[in-house]
Amino acid sequence: MTKIFHPNRLRVVLAEKQIKNRWLAEQLGKSEMTISRWSTNKTQPSLDQLIEIAKLLDVKLDDLLEPYNTK
């Protein structure tokens, strides 16, 4: 099954863990605007960035992805 990044999952995980975009941006060496763009699906993080985000947020990579129907 193919899975893709889902920006709402990032927002939910950040909210559940009470983590601000600023903190995540600082940890990743990115701007808050970049995190905001990921959260609103204007751009998407690379796979390497997603792996790092999952590590920083102490979640499985799957927690940031959703199934994608290719049919």
PDB file of C-alpha atoms in Angstrom, residues 10-67:
ATOM      1  CA  LEU A  10       1.653  16.745  11.521  1.00  0.00           C
ATOM      2  CA  ARG A  11      -0.659  19.384  13.009  1.00  0.00           C
ATOM      3  CA  VAL A  12      -2.398  16.788  15.187  1.00  0.00           C
ATOM      4  CA  VAL A  13       0.849  15.300  16.507  1.00  0.00           C
ATOM      5  CA  LEU A  14       2.264  18.755  17.259  1.00  0.00           C
ATOM      6  CA  ALA A  15      -0.932  19.688  19.115  1.00  0.00           C
ATOM      7  CA  GLU A  16      -1.074  16.402  21.040  1.00  0.00           C
ATOM      8  CA  LYS A  17       2.503  16.866  22.190  1.00  0.00           C
ATOM      9  CA  GLN A  18       1.982  20.592  22.811  1.00  0.00           C
ATOM     10  CA  ILE A  19       4.873  21.434  20.502  1.00  0.00           C
ATOM     11  CA  LYS A  20       5.015  24.687  18.583  1.00  0.00           C
ATOM     12  CA  ASN A  21       6.093  25.085  14.970  1.00  0.00           C
ATOM     13  CA  ARG A  22       8.944  27.261  16.228  1.00  0.00           C
ATOM     14  CA  TRP A  23      10.475  24.421  18.254  1.00  0.00           C
ATOM     15  CA  LEU A  24      10.258  21.983  15.353  1.00  0.00           C
ATOM     16  CA  ALA A  25      11.731  24.572  12.996  1.00  0.00           C
ATOM     17  CA  GLU A  26      14.656  25.189  15.349  1.00  0.00           C
ATOM     18  CA  GLN A  27      15.347  21.466  15.742  1.00  0.00           C
ATOM     19  CA  LEU A  28      15.332  20.939  11.976  1.00  0.00           C
ATOM     20  CA  GLY A  29      17.216  24.123  11.108  1.00  0.00           C
ATOM     21  CA  LYS A  30      14.230  25.333   9.090  1.00  0.00           C
ATOM     22  CA  SER A  31      12.109  28.460   9.225  1.00  0.00           C
ATOM     23  CA  GLU A  32       8.728  28.565  10.925  1.00  0.00           C
ATOM     24  CA  MET A  33       7.335  29.410   7.490  1.00  0.00           C
ATOM     25  CA  THR A  34       8.601  26.066   6.162  1.00  0.00           C
ATOM     26  CA  ILE A  35       6.845  24.177   8.967  1.00  0.00           C
ATOM     27  CA  SER A  36       3.699  26.202   8.315  1.00  0.00           C
ATOM     28  CA  ARG A  37       3.847  25.348   4.603  1.00  0.00           C
ATOM     29  CA  TRP A  38       4.180  21.665   5.435  1.00  0.00           C
ATOM     30  CA  SER A  39       1.217  21.910   7.819  1.00  0.00           C
ATOM     31  CA  THR A  40      -0.957  23.536   5.163  1.00  0.00           C
ATOM     32  CA  ASN A  41       0.236  21.255   2.338  1.00  0.00           C
ATOM     33  CA  LYS A  42       1.722  24.112   0.312  1.00  0.00           C
ATOM     34  CA  THR A  43       4.955  22.103   0.225  1.00  0.00           C
ATOM     35  CA  GLN A  44       5.935  18.707   1.537  1.00  0.00           C
ATOM     36  CA  PRO A  45       8.956  17.600   3.525  1.00  0.00           C
ATOM     37  CA  SER A  46      11.374  15.141   1.957  1.00  0.00           C
ATOM     38  CA  LEU A  47      11.480  11.561   3.179  1.00  0.00           C
ATOM     39  CA  ASP A  48      14.672  12.334   5.109  1.00  0.00           C
ATOM     40  CA  GLN A  49      12.941  15.292   6.755  1.00  0.00           C
ATOM     41  CA  LEU A  50       9.902  13.157   7.610  1.00  0.00           C
ATOM     42  CA  ILE A  51      12.142  10.579   9.256  1.00  0.00           C
ATOM     43  CA  GLU A  52      13.820  13.317  11.299  1.00  0.00           C
ATOM     44  CA  ILE A  53      10.438  14.818  12.250  1.00  0.00           C
ATOM     45  CA  ALA A  54       9.203  11.417  13.422  1.00  0.00           C
ATOM     46  CA  LYS A  55      12.326  10.976  15.559  1.00  0.00           C
ATOM     47  CA  LEU A  56      12.035  14.448  17.069  1.00  0.00           C
ATOM     48  CA  LEU A  57       8.350  13.974  17.854  1.00  0.00           C
ATOM     49  CA  ASP A  58       8.924  10.428  19.117  1.00  0.00           C
ATOM     50  CA  VAL A  59       6.344   8.912  16.772  1.00  0.00           C
ATOM     51  CA  LYS A  60       6.473   6.264  14.077  1.00  0.00           C
ATOM     52  CA  LEU A  61       6.918   7.524  10.534  1.00  0.00           C
ATOM     53  CA  ASP A  62       3.571   5.882   9.772  1.00  0.00           C
ATOM     54  CA  ASP A  63       1.930   8.329  12.192  1.00  0.00           C
ATOM     55  CA  LEU A  64       2.682  11.134   9.723  1.00  0.00           C
ATOM     56  CA  LEU A  65       1.450   9.251   6.658  1.00  0.00           C
ATOM     57  CA  GLU A  66      -1.885   8.149   5.285  1.00  0.00           C
ATOM     58  CA  PRO A  67      -2.869   5.539   2.708  1.00  0.00           C
TER      59      PRO A  67
END
